GROMACS .gro file of C-alpha atoms in nm:
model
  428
    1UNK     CA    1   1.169   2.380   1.771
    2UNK     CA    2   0.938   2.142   1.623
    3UNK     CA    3   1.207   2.068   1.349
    4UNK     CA    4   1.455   1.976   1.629
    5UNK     CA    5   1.180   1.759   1.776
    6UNK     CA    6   1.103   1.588   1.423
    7UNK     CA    7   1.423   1.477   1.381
    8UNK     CA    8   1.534   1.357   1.717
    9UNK     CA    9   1.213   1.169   1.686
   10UNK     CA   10   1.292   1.002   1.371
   11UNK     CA   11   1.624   0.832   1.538
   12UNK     CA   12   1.405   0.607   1.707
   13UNK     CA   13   1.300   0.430   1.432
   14UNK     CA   14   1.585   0.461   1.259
   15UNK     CA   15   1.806   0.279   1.551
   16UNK     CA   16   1.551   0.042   1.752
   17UNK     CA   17   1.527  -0.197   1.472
   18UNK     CA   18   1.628  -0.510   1.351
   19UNK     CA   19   1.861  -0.524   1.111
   20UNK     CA   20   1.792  -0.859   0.942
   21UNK     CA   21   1.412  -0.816   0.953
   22UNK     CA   22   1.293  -0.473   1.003
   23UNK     CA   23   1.111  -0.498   1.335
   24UNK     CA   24   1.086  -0.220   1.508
   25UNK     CA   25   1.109  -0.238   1.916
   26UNK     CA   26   0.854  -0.153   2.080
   27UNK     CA   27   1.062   0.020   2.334
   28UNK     CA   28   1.377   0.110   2.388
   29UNK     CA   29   1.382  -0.101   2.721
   30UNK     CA   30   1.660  -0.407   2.677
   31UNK     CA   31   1.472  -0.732   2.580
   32UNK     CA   32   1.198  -0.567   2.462
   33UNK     CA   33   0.977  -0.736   2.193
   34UNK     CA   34   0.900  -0.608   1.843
   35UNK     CA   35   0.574  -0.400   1.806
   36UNK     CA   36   0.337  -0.481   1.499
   37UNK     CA   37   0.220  -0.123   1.539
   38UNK     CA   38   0.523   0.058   1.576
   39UNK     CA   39   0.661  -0.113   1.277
   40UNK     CA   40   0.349  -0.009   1.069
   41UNK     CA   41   0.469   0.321   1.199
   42UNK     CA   42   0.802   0.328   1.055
   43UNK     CA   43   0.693   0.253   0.700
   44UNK     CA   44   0.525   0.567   0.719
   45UNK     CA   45   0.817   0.722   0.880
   46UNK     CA   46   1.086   0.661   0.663
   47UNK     CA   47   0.952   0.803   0.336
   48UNK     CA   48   0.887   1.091   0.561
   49UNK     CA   49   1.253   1.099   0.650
   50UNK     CA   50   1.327   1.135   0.303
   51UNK     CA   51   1.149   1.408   0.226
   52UNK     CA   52   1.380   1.601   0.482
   53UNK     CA   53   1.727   1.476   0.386
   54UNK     CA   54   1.732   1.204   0.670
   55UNK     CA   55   1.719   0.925   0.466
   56UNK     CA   56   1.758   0.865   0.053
   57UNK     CA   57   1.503   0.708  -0.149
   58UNK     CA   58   1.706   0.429  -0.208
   59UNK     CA   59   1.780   0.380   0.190
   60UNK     CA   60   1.416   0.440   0.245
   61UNK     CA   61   1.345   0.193  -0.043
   62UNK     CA   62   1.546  -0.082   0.142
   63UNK     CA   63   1.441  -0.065   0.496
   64UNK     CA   64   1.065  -0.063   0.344
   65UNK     CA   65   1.161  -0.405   0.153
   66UNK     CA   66   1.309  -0.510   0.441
   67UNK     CA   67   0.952  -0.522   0.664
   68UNK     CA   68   0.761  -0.600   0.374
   69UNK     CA   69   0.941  -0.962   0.250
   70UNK     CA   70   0.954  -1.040   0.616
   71UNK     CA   71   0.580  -0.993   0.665
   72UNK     CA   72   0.545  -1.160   0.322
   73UNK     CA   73   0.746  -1.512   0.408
   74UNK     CA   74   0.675  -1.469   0.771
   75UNK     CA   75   0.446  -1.790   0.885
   76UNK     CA   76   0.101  -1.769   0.939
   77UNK     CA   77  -0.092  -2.031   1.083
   78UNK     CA   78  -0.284  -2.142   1.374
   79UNK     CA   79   0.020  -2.253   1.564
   80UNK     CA   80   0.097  -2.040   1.867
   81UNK     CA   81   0.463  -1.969   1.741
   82UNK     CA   82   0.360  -1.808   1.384
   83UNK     CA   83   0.383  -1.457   1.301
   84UNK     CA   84   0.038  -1.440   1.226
   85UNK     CA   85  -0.325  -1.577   1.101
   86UNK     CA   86  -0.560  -1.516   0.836
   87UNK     CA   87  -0.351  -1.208   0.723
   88UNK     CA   88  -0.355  -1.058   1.045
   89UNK     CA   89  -0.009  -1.034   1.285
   90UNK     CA   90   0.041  -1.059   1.657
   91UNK     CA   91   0.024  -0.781   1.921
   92UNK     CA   92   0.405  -0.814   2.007
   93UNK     CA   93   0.672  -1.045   1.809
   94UNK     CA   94   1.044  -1.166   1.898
   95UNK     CA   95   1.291  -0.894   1.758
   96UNK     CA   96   1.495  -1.130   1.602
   97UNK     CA   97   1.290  -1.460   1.526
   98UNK     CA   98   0.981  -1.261   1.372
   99UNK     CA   99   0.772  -1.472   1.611
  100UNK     CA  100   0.449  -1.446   1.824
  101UNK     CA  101   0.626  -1.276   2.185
  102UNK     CA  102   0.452  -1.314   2.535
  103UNK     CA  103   0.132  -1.486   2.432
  104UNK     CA  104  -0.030  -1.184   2.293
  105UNK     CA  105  -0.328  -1.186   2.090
  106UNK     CA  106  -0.380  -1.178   1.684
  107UNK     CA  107  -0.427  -0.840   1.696
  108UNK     CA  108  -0.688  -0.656   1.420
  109UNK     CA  109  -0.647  -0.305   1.579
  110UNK     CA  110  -0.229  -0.350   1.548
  111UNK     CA  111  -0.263  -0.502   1.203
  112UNK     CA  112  -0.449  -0.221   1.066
  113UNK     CA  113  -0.172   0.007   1.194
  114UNK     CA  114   0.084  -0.159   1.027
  115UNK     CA  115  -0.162  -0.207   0.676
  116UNK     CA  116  -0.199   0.196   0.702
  117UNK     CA  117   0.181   0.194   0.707
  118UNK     CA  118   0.205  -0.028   0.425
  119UNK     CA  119  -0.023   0.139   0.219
  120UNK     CA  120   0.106   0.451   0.247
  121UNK     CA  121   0.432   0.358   0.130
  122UNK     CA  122   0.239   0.127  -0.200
  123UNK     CA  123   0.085   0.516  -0.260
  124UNK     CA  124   0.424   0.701  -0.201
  125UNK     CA  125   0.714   0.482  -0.382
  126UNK     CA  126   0.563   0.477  -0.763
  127UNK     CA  127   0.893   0.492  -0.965
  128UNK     CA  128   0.873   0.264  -1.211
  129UNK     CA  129   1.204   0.073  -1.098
  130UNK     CA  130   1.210  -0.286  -0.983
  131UNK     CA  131   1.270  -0.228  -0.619
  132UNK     CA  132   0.954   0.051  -0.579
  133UNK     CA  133   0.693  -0.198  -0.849
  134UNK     CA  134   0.839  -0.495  -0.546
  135UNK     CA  135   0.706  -0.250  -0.285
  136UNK     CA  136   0.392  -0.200  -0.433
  137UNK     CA  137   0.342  -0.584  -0.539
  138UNK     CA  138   0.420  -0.698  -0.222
  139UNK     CA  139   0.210  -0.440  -0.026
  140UNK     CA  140  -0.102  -0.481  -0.202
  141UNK     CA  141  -0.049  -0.917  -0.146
  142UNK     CA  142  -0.011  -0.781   0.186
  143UNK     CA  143  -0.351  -0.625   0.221
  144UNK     CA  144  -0.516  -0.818   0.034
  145UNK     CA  145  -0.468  -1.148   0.174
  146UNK     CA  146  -0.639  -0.994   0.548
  147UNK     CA  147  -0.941  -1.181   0.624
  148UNK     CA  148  -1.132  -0.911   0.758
  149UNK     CA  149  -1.480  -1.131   0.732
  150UNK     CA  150  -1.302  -1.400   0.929
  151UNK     CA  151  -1.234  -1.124   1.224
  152UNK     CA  152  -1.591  -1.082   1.262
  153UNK     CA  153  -1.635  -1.419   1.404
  154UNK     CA  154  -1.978  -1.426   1.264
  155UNK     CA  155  -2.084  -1.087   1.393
  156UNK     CA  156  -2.141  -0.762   1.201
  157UNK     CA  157  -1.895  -0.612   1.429
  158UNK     CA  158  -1.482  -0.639   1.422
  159UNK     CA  159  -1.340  -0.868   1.741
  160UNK     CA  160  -1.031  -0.695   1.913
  161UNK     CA  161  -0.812  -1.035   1.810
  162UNK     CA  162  -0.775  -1.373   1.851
  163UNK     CA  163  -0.573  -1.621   2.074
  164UNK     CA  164  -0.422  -2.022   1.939
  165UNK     CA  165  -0.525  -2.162   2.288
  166UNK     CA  166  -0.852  -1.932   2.332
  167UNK     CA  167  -0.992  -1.832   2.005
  168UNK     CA  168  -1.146  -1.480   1.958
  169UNK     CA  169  -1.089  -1.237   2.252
  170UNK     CA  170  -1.479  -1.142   2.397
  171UNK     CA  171  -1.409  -0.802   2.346
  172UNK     CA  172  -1.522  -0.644   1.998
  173UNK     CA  173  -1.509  -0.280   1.842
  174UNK     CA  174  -1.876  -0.181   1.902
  175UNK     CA  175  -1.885   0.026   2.190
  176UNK     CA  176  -1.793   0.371   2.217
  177UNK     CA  177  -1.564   0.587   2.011
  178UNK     CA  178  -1.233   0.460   1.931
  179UNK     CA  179  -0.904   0.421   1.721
  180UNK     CA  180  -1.098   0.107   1.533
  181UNK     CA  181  -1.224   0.388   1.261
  182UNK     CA  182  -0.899   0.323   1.049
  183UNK     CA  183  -0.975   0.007   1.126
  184UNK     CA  184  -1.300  -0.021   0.981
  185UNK     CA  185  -1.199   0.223   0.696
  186UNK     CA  186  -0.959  -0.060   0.567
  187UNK     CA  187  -1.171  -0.359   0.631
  188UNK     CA  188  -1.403  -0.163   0.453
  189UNK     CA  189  -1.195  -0.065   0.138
  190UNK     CA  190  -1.028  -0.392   0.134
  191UNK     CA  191  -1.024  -0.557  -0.280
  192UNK     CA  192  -1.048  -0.942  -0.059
  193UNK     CA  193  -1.299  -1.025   0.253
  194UNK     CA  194  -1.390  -0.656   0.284
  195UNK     CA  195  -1.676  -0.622   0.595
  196UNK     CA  196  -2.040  -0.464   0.514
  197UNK     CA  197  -2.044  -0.124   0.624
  198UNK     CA  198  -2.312  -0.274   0.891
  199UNK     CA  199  -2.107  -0.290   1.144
  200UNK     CA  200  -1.973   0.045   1.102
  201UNK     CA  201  -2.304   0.166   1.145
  202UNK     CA  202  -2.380  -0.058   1.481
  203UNK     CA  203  -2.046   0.072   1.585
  204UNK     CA  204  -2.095   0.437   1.506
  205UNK     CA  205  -2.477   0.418   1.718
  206UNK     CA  206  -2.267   0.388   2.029
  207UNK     CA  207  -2.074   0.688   1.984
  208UNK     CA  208  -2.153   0.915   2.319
  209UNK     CA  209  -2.179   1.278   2.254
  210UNK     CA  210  -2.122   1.484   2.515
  211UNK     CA  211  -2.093   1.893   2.623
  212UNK     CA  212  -1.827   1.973   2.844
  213UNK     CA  213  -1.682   2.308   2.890
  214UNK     CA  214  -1.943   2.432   2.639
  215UNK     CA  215  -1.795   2.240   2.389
  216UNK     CA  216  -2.017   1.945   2.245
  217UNK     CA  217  -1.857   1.651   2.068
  218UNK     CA  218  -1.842   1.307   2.007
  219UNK     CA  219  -1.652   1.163   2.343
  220UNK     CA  220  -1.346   0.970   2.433
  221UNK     CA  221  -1.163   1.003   2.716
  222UNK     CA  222  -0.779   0.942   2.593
  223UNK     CA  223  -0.588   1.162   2.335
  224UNK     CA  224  -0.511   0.917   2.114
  225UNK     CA  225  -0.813   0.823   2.036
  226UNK     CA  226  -0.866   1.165   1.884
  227UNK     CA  227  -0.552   1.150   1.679
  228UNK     CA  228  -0.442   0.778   1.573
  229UNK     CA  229  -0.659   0.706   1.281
  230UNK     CA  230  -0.631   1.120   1.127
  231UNK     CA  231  -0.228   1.036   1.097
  232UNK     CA  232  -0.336   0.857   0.817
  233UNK     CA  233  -0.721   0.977   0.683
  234UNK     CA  234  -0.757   1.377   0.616
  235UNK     CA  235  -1.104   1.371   0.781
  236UNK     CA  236  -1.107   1.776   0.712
  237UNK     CA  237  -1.464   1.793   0.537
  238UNK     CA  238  -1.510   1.480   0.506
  239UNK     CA  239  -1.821   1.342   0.708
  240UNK     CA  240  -2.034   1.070   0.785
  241UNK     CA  241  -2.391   1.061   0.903
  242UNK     CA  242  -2.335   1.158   1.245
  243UNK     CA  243  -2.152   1.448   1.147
  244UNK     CA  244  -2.377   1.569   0.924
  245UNK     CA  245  -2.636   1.554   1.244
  246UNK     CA  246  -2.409   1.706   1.459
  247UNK     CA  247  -2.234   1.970   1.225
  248UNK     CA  248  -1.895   1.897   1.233
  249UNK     CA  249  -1.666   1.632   1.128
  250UNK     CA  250  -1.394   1.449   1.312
  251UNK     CA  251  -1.096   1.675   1.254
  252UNK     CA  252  -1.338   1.936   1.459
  253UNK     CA  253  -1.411   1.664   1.682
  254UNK     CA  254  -1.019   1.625   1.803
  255UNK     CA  255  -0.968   1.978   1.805
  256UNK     CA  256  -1.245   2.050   2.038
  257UNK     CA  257  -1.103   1.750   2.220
  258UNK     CA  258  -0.789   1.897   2.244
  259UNK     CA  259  -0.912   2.220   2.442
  260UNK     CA  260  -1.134   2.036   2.678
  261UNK     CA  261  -0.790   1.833   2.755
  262UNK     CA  262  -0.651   2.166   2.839
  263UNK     CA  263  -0.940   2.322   2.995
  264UNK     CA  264  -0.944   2.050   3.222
  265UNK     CA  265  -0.564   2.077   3.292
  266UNK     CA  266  -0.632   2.470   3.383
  267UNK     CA  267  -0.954   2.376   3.633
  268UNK     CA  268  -0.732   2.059   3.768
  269UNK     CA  269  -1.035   1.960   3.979
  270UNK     CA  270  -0.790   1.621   4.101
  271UNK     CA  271  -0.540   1.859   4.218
  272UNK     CA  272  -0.252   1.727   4.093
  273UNK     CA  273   0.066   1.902   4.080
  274UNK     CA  274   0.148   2.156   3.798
  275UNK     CA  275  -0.149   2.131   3.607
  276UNK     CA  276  -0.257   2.438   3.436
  277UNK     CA  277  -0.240   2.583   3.091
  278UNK     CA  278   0.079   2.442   2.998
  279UNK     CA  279   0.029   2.143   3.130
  280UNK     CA  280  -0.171   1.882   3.034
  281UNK     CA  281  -0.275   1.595   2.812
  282UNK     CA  282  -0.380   1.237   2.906
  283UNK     CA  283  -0.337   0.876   2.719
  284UNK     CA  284  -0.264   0.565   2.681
  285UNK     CA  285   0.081   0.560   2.955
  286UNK     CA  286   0.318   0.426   3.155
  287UNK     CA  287   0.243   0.550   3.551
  288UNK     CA  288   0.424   0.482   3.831
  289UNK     CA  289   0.202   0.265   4.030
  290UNK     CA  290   0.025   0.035   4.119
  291UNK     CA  291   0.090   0.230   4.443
  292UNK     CA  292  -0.129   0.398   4.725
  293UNK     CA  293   0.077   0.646   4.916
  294UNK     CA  294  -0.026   0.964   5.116
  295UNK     CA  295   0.114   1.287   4.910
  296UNK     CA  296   0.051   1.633   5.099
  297UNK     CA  297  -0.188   1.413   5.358
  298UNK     CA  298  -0.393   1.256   5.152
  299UNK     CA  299  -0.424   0.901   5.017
  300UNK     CA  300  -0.356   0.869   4.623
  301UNK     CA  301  -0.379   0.569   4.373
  302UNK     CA  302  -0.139   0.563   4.110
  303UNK     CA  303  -0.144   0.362   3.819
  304UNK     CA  304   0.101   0.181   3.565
  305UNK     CA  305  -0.007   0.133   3.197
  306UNK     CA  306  -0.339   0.251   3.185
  307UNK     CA  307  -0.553   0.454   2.938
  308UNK     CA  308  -0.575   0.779   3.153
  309UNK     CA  309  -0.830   1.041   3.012
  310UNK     CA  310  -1.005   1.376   3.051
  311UNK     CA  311  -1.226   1.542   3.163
  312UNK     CA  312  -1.394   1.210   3.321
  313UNK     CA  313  -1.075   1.038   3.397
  314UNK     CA  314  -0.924   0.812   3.486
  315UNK     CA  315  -0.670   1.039   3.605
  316UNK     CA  316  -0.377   1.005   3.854
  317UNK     CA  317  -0.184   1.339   3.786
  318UNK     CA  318   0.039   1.145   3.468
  319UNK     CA  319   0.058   1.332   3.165
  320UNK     CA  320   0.166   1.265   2.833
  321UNK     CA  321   0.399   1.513   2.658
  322UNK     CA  322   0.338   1.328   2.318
  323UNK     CA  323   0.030   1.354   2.283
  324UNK     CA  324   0.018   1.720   2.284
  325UNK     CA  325   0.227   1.689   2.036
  326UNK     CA  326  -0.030   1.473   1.844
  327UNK     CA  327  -0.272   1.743   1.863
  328UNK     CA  328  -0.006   1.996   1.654
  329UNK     CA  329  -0.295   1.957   1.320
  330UNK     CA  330  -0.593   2.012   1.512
  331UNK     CA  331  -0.480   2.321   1.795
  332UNK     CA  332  -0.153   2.448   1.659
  333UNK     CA  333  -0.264   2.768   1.877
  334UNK     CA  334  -0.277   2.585   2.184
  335UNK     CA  335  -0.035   2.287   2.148
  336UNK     CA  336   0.279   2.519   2.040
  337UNK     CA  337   0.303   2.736   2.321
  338UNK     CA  338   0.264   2.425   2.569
  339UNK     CA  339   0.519   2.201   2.404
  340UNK     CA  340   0.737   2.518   2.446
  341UNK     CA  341   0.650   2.476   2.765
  342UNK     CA  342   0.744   2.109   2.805
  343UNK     CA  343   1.091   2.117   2.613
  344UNK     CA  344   1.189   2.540   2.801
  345UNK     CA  345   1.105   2.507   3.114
  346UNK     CA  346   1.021   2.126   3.216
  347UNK     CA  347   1.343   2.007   2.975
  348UNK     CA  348   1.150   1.749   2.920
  349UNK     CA  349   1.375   1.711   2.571
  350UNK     CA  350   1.710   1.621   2.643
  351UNK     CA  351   1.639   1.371   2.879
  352UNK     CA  352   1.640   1.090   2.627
  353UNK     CA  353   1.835   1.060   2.270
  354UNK     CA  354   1.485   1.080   2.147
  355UNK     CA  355   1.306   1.357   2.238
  356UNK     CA  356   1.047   1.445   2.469
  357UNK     CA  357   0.970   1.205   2.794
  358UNK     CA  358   0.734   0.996   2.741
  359UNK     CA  359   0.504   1.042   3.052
  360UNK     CA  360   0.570   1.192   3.377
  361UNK     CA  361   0.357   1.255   3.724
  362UNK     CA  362   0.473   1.577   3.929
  363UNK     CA  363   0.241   1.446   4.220
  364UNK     CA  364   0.415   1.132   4.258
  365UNK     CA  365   0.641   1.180   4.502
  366UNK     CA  366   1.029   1.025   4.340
  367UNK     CA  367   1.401   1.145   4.286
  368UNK     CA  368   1.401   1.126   3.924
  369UNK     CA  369   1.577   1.226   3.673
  370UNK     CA  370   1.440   1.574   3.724
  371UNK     CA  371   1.249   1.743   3.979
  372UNK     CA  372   0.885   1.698   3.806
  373UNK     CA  373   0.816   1.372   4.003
  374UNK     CA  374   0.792   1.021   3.845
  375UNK     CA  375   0.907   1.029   3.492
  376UNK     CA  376   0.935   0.692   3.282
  377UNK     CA  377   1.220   0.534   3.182
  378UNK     CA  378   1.159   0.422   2.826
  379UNK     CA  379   1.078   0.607   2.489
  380UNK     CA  380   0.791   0.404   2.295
  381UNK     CA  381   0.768   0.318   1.932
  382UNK     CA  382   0.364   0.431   1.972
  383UNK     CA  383   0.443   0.738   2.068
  384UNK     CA  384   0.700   0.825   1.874
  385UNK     CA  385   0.534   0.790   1.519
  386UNK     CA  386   0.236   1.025   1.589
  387UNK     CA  387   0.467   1.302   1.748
  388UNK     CA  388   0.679   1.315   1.412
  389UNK     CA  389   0.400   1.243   1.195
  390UNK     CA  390   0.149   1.508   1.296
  391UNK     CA  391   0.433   1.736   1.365
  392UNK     CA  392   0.461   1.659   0.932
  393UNK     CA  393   0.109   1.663   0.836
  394UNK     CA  394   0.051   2.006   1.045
  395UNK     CA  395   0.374   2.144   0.880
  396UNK     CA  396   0.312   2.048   0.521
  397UNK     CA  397  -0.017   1.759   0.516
  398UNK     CA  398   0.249   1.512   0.327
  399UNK     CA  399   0.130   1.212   0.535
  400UNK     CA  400  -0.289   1.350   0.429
  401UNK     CA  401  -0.175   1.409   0.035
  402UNK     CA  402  -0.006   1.058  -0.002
  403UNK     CA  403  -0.261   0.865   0.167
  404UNK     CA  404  -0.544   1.040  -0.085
  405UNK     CA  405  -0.394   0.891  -0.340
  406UNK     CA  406  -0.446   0.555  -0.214
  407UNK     CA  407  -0.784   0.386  -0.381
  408UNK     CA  408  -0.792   0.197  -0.052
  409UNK     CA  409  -0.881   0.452   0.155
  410UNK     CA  410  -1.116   0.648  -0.047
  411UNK     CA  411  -1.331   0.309  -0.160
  412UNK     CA  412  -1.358   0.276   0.255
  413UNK     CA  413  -1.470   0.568   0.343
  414UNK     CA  414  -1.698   0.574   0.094
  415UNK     CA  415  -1.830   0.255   0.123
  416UNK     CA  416  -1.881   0.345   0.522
  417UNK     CA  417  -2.120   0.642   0.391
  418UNK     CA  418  -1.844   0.940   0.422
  419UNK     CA  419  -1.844   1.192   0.150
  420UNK     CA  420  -1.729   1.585   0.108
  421UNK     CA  421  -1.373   1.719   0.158
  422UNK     CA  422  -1.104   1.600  -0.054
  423UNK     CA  423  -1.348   1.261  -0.165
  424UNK     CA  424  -1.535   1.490  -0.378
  425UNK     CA  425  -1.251   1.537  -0.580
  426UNK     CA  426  -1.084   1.214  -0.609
  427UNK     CA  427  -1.153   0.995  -0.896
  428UNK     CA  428  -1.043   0.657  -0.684
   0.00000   0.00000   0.00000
């Protein structure tokens, strides 16, 4: 089952791309722009491909080249068409130009996505053959030439991005437990403009811990949270000072997130439809609001994109097959049996040429495509990487093992005060 789910998940990124640049869509909607993230994604992807017969080296080799030169000539610059600034890229870019799409921000969260995608592919292609020593040369440039220092706008702290016409977004990473720790990890471990681990450790004082369902850990509402930076970092024993205070280190952390998801989905104390034990997860979605309609008698809000989480919400009855699937490494014993679930007796696998729906709301009253409610539309690049990459790190940790060997990684964790688990052994 999950090999069946693997590879229909592969074909996204194997088919919504750009031919002449590499760009990967970040949905399969018509018109859609490219994603930064999703195409950070892919890199990491397609050498995964390869190791099941999907895709030769050499194939592999030239749809890697392809991303990198373009992110190599691509312009950056402070004009508001460019690619990108300072190193960094933009949220969203045209699919066929390369350039800066619906006057998104400079994005530091999306560039460190698509840096973790690039160095896992520097780590994985190490022939010593012209086109894998180009890969390499051109994805350490790549990294190196990210002005992490400039991001911080002065601060100790990391700024979410960066407009032309604004300048930095008011928002920062230093609140609350987030997807920003690969993003520190490779500001931290960067050879050029790497940050002090300083604002790490202002970050990492706001973390809440919390004890829900008798399970304490360190909280965040949304899945994905819980899973995006771990596709890349084996956090198993590896530990900071706040896990050494608490006693367990993040891995633990998102697999006791990952039953308090479900718990919550069993006590459904919203009510929504079809919640239970094989049903559940919430994320970062599509909805089907903004709407307020009466369902059963009584007034509900629903939502469109919004981060939806549990057990403290916000929650509108959408749920996320894929990021379940996320949570294969952490709760194989749990998320198995409810992906089962999902693809026997919800079909929500079939619906789409790849894979499993991408969010869906049984209490939202529609005549879909099936009789489960509201179900979207479109597949998404961001949530097809994690669902074949964790499906691949559960199965055989080949997403973990490359990235160890990346002196990157290791130098950032260590120099953001994590040590134990497969650091102890590394000589990076």
């Amino acid at each position: 089952m999950l090999d069946r789910l693997q590879r229909v998940t592969f074909d996204y990124f194997l088919q919504e791309h750009d031919f002449e640049n590499g760009l990967v869509a970040d949905r399969n909607q018509p018109g859609s722009p490219a994603s930064t993230a999703a195409t950070g994604l892919a890199l990491t992807i397609y050498i995964a491909a390869v190791r099941h017969g999907v895709l030769s080296r050499g194939e592999a080799a030239a749809r890697v080249l392809t991303i990198l030169r373009f992110f190599y000539s691509s312009s950056q610059g402070p004009e508001p068409d460019s690619t990108g600034y300072k190193g960094f890229y933009y949220h969203f870019l045209d699919m066929k130009t390369g350039r800066r799409a619906q006057n998104c921000e400079l994005s530091t969260i999306d560039t460190a996505i698509l840096m973790a995608g690039i160095l896992t592919v520097s780590a994985w292609f190490t022939n010593n053959t012209a086109r894998e020593r180009e890969i390499r040369q051109l994805a350490e440039t790549l990294y190196a030439r990210v002005d992490w220092e400039w991001a911080q706008d002065g601060a100790t702290t990391i700024s979410h991005g960066w407009k032309p016409e604004s300048g930095f977004l008011p928002h920062r990473w230093d609140t609350g437990y987030s997807e920003a720790l690969i993003l520190y990890v490779l500001a931290a471990g960067a050879p050029r403009h790497p940050v002090a681990p300083a604002g790490y450790r202002q970050w990492a004082a706001s973390f809440e811990v919390r004890k829900v369902y008798d399970l304490e850990y360190v909280y965040a509402g949304p899945l994905f949270i819980h899973q995006l930076s771990q596709i890349w970092i084996d956090l198993r024993g590896v530990q900071e000072d706040l896990n050494r205070r608490l006693g367990f280190d993040y891995f633990e952390n998102s697999r006791r997130a990952t039953y308090i998801h479900r718990q919550y989905g069993i006590e459904n104390p919203g009510h929504f439809k079809q919640y239970g034990e094989y049903l559940w997860g919430l994320t970062a979605s599509e909805g089907p609001g903004p709407a307020s309609i009466k369902v059963d008698g009584e007034q509900r809000e629903f939502h469109g994109y919004l981060a939806r989480g549990a057990p403290f919400g916000p929650d509108d009855g959408t749920v996320s097959p894929w990021a379940v699937v996320a949570s294969m490494p952490f709760a194989p014993e749990i998320v198995i049996d409810t992906v089962r679930h999902a693809i026997e007796r919800l079909d929500l696998q079939g619906q789409s040429e790849y894979g499993l729906d991408a969010s869906f709301n049984p209490t939202f009253p529609s005549k879909g495509k099936n009789r489960y409610g509201w179900t979207s539309p479109w597949i998404l690049g961001l949530n097809q990487g994690p669902v074949a990459l964790m499906i691949e790190n559960f199965q055989s940790g080949f997403v973990w093992e490359t990235m160890r060997a990346c002196p990157h990684i290791a130098q950032g964790l260590r120099r953001l005060g994590f040590s134990g688990g497969w650091l102890e052994g590394s000589p990076l």
